[in-house]
Structure formats: structure tokens, C-alpha cells
C-alpha positions as semicolon CSV with decimal commas, in nm:
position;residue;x (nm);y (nm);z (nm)
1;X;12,594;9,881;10,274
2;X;12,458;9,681;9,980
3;X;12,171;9,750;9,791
4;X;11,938;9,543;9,601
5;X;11,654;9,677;9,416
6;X;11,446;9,883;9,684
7;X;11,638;9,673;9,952
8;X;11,861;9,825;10,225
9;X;11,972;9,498;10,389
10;X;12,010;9,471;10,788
11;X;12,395;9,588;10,956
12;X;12,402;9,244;11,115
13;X;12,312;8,893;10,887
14;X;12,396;8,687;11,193
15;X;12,108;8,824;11,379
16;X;11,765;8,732;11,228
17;X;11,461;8,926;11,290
18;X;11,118;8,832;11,347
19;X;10,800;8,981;11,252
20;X;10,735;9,118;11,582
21;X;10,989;9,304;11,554
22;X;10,860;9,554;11,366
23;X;10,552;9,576;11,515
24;X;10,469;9,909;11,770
25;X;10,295;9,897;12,070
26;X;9,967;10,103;11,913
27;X;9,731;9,828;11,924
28;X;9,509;9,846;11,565
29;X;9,124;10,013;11,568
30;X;9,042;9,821;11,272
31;X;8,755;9,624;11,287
32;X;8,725;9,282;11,417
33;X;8,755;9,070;11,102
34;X;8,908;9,372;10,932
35;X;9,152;9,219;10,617
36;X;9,413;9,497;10,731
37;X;9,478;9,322;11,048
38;X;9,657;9,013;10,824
39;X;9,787;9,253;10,565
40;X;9,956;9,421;10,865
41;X;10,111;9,086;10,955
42;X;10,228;8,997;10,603
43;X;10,396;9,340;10,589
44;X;10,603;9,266;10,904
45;X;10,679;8,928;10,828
46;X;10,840;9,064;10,508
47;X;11,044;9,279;10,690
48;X;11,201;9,042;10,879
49;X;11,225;8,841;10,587
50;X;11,462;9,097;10,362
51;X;11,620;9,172;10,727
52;X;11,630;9,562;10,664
53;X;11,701;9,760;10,950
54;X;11,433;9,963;11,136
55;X;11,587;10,271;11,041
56;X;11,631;10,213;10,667
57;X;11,272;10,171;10,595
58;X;11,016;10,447;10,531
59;X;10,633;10,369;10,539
60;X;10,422;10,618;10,391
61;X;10,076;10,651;10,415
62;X;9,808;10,873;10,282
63;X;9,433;10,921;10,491
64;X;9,152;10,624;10,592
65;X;9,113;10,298;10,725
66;X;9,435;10,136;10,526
67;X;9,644;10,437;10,590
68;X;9,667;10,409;10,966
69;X;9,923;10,134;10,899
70;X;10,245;10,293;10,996
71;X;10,153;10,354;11,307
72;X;10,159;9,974;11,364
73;X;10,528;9,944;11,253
74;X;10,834;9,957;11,469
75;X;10,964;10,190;11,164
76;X;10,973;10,541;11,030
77;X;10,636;10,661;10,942
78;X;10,476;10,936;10,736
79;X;10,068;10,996;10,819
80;X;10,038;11,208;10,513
81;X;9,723;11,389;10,377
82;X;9,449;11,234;10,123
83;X;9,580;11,094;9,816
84;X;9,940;11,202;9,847
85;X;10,152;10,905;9,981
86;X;10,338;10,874;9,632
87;X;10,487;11,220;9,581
88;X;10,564;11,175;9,957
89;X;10,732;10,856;9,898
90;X;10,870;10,954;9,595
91;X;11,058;11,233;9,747
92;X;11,210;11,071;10,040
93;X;11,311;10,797;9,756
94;X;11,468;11,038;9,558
95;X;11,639;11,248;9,849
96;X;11,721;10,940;10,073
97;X;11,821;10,655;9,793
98;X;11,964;10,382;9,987
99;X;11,649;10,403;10,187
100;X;11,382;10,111;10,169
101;X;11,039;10,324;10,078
102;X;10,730;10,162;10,117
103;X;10,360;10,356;10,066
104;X;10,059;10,225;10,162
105;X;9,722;10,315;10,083
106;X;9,339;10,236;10,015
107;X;9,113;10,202;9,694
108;X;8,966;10,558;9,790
109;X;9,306;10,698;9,900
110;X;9,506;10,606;9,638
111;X;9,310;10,573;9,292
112;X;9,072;10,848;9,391
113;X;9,204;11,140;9,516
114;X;9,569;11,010;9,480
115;X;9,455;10,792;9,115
116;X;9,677;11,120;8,939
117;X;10,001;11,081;9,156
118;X;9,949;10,670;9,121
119;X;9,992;10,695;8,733
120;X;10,227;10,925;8,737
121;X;10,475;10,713;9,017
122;X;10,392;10,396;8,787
123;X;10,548;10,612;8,468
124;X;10,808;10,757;8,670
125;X;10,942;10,443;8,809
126;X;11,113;10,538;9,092
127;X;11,243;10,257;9,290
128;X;11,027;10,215;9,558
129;X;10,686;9,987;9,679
130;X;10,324;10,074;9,685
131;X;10,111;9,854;9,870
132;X;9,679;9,925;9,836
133;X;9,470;9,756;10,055
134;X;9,157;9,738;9,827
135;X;8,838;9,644;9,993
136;X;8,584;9,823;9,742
137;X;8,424;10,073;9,954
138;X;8,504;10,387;10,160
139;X;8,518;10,196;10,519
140;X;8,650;10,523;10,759
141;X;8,340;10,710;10,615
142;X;8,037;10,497;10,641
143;X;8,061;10,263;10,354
144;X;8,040;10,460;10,030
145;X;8,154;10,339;9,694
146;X;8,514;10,360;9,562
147;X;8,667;10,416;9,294
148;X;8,749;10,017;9,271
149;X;8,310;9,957;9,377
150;X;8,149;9,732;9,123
151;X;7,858;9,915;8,913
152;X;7,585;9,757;9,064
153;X;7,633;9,779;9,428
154;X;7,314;9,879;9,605
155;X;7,505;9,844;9,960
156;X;7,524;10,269;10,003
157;X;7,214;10,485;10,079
158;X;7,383;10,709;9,847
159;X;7,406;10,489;9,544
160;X;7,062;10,233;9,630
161;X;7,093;10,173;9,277
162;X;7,476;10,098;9,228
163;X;7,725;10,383;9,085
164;X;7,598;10,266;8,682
165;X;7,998;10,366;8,669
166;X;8,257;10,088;8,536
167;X;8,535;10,014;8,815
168;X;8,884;10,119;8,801
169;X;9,111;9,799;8,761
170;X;9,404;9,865;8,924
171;X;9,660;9,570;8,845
172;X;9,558;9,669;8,481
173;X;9,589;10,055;8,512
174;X;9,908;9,994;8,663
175;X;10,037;9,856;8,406
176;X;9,932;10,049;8,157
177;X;10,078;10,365;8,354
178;X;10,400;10,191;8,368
179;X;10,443;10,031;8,693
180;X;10,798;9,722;8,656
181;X;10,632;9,513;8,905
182;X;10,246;9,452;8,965
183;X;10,093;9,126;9,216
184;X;9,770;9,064;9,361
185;X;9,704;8,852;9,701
186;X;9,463;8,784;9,910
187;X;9,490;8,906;10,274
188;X;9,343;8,602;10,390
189;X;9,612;8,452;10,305
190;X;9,922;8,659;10,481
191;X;10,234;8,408;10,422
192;X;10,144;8,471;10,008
193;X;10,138;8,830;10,064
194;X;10,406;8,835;10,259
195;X;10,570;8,642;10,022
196;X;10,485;8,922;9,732
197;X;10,626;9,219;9,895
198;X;10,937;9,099;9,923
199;X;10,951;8,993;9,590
200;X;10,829;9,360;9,502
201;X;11,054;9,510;9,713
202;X;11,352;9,316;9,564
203;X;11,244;9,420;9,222
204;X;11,380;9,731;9,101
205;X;11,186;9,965;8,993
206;X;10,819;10,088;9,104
207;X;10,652;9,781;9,245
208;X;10,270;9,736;9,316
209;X;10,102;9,551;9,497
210;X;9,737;9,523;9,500
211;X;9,594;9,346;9,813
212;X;9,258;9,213;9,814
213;X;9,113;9,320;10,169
214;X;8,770;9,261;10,287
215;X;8,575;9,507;10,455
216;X;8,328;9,262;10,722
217;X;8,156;9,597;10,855
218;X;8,060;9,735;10,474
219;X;8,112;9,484;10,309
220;X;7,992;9,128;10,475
221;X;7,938;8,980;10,126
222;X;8,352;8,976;10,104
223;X;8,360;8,742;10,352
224;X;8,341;8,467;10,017
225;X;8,636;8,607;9,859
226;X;8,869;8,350;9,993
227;X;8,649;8,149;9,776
228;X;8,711;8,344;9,488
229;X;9,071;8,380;9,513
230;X;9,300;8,120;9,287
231;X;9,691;8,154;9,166
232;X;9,775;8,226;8,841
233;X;9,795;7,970;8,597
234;X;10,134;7,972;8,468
235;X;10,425;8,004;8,755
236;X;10,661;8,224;8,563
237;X;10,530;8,612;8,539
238;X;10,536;8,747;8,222
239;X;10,831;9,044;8,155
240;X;10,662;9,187;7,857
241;X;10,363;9,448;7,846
242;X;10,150;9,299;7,566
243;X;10,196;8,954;7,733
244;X;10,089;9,062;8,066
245;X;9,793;9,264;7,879
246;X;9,683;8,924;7,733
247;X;9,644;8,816;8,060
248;X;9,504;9,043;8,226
249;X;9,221;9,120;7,947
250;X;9,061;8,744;8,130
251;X;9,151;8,816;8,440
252;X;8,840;8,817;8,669
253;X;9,012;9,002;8,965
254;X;9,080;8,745;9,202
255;X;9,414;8,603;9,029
256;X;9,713;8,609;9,270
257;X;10,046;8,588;9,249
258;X;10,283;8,807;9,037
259;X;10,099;8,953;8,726
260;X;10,428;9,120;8,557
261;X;10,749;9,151;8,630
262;X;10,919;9,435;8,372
263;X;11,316;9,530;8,316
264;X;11,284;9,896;8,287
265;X;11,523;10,062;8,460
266;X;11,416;10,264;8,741
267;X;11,479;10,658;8,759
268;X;11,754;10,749;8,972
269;X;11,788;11,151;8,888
270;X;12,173;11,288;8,880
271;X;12,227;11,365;9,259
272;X;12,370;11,706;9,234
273;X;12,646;11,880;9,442
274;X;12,500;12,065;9,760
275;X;12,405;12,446;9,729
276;X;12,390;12,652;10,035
277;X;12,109;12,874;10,038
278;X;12,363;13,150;10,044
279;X;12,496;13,070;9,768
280;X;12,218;13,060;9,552
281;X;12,032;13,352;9,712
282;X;12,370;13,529;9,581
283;X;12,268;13,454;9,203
284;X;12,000;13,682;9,246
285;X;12,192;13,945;9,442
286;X;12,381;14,054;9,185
């Protein structure tokens, strides 16, 4: 089976797949107008795009609103705990190579809690996708700020006066961290996004992907972000850090379309020869 990038490509090219494929039968408990509903679509449509078969593609998620996502695929899932999709990800990557490894998370999920295992996956490189619906606000637990929540938000009983902390910016923490691949889209717009994950996918290398997503229950005043959004200027990515730095020093957040697109080699450890536990427990026997 060839492999491209993070892409295990489907037994059979003469038999295209459809989005609906990979879609379960658990019908979404989002809420109505939720941005995860079209993200969801834009993830199966790539799918069926890069034509990978169900059972070469892993879809791990950590805990909240975002990370009920695998569920919703017709693929194999991981419901981790809080914050730890990566090093889950990262392991099946690592153990299971010719795999196509996709993680999935929230603001809160993954640069709160998980913000340590997302800098360390971007450094690490591993070849595989992370995907973070970001929709500035803790949705599964009443609405509180996140990590990504601008410093003056008054929308939380228990910050009436905003957070008075700066925001983390994750397209340019990624790629200070390390990450070979960071876009931005809009989930209003799921044929774009759909369009970036495959690209990310393809890309070797660790490949983010940071998803605008409004939150309508929380967050009613992100109903203008499609508004907001506009493509980058310039329709070739830049390949070098302190270009893409440049860039994103103006950036205002809503820029979409692929922000960097690096050549460092991704980090495929030595596979080692099998051990049986016999064996080794014997080393310590003697």
C-alpha cells in the first residue's frame, strides 16, 4: 500500500467514496447552529476526498463539545480523557505508521489542559493531523472563557469584567512550537475546510489546523464571523519560519487558507525488532 505524507490511500481507486460514507448513525447533540455540525461535514468530505479506507484512519479525540466528533465517523475512534488526544495520537502514529491519524479537539481541550502535549507534538513532528475546533469559550460547561477568550469578554458570570488575560494565538504558537503545516478556515465555509485537511493530511509532518467555529448558544455575537473571515493575500504559503512570522505578526485572526507550509522532516523513530516479555523479564532474572 502506498503512502503519502499522513495518507493511507483506499485498496480500491476504481471505487470512489462519498462523504456519507464515513458518517455513523449517532446523530450529533450539538447545538442547532453549532459550527461543529459543518466542521463535521468538511472532515468527511475530506475523507472521501484522499479515498482512505475506513480502517486506516484513526480519529482521536480528547473531552467537550468538539471532542464528541468521532463518534460521528464511520471510522476508528478514540474518546480519550481531557487534554490528551496528542500523546494518544502520537502513539498509535508511532506504533501503527502506515495508519492515517487524525486528533481533534477544542480551544479548552487542547491549548488548556492539553496546551503542554500541543507544543510538544508541534516540536516532535510526528506525522500525523490535529484539527481544533476553536469557538472561544468553554461551550459543554456553561460558557466560560478559554484559553483562546479575548481579554475583555464580559459574556461569563465568572469573568463580568473579561479575563484582563491576553489570548493564546494558536496558528502563531504553533508555529513557534514547530508544527510543518498550520491553516485556518472558517466552518461556515465547509468545502474550504474540507479542502485544508486534505492538504494537511497530505503534508508530511505534524499538520494543524485551526478551525474557526462559532458557538450560537455562548457565543451569539460569532454569528458575524463569516463577516470577518477573508483569504490570505498571497496564494502561495510561505515554507520559511521568519516569513510566515512576518505574516502572522498582522494577522487579525480571521485569515484563512494555509499560513505555512514547512520541509522538516517528520520523526519516524527506528522501529525496533519485537521483544517478548519473556525475554526481557529474563534480563532481570539473571
Amino acid at each position: 500500500m502506498s503512502i503519502r505524507g499522513n495518507l493511507a490511500l483506499h485498496r480500491d481507486a476504481q471505487a470512489p467514496l462519498r462523504a456519507a460514507d464515513f458518517r455513523s448513525d449517532v446523530d450529533p447533540i450539538w447545538c442547532p447552529g453549532c459550527g461543529h455540525h459543518a466542521l463535521l461535514l468538511s472532515v468527511t468530505t475530506a475523507l472521501a476526498e484522499l479515498g482512505v479506507a475506513h480502517e486506516n484512519v484513526a480519529f482521536v479525540s480528547g473531552i467537550g463539545c468538539s471532542s464528541r466528533i468521532p463518534a460521528y465517523t464511520n471510522v476508528y475512534g478514540f474518546h480519550g480523557v481531557h487534554g490528551r488526544a496528542l500523546p494518544i495520537a502520537t502513539g498509535v502514529k508511532l506504533a501503527r505508521p502506515e495508519l492515517t491519524v487524525i486528533a481533534a479537539g477544542g480551544d479548552g481541550d487542547g491549548l488548556s489542559i492539553g496546551g503542554n502535549h500541543f507544543t510538544h507534538a508541534c516540536r516532535r513532528n510526528v506525522d500525523m493531523t490535529y484539527i481544533v475546533m476553536d469557538n472561544q469559550v468553554y461551550g459543554m460547561t456553561k460558557g466560560q472563557a478559554s484559553p483562546t477568550t479575548s481579554s475583555d469578554w464580559a459574556g461569563s458570570k465568572l469573568t463580568p469584567h473579561g479575563t484582563g488575560i491576553s489570548p493564546v494565538e494558536p496558528a502563531r504558537l504553533a508555529l513557534i512550537a514547530g508544527a510543518n503545516f498550520i491553516a485556518r478556515g472558517f466552518s461556515g465555509q465547509p468545502k474550504e475546510v474540507a479542502k485544508l485537511i486534505v492538504e494537511a493530511i497530505r503534508h508530511p509532518g505534524f499538520s494543524f489546523v485551526h478551525v474557526l467555529s462559532p458557538c450560537v448558544t455562548y457565543r451569539k455575537e460569532q454569528r458575524e464571523w463569516r463577516h470577518a473571515v477573508h483569504p490570505g493575500l498571497d496564494a502561495t504559503p510561505p515554507s520559511r519560519m521568519d516569513e510566515a512570522m512576518r505574516r502572522l505578526a498582522d494577522d487579525d485572526g480571521f485569515t484563512t487558507g494555509i499560513l505555512f507550509a514547512g520541509d522538516r522532516a517528520p520523526f519516524r523513530p527506528e522501529r525496533r525488532k519485537r521483544v517478548e516479555i519473556g525475554a526481557f523479564d529474563a534480563q532481570f532474572a539473571a
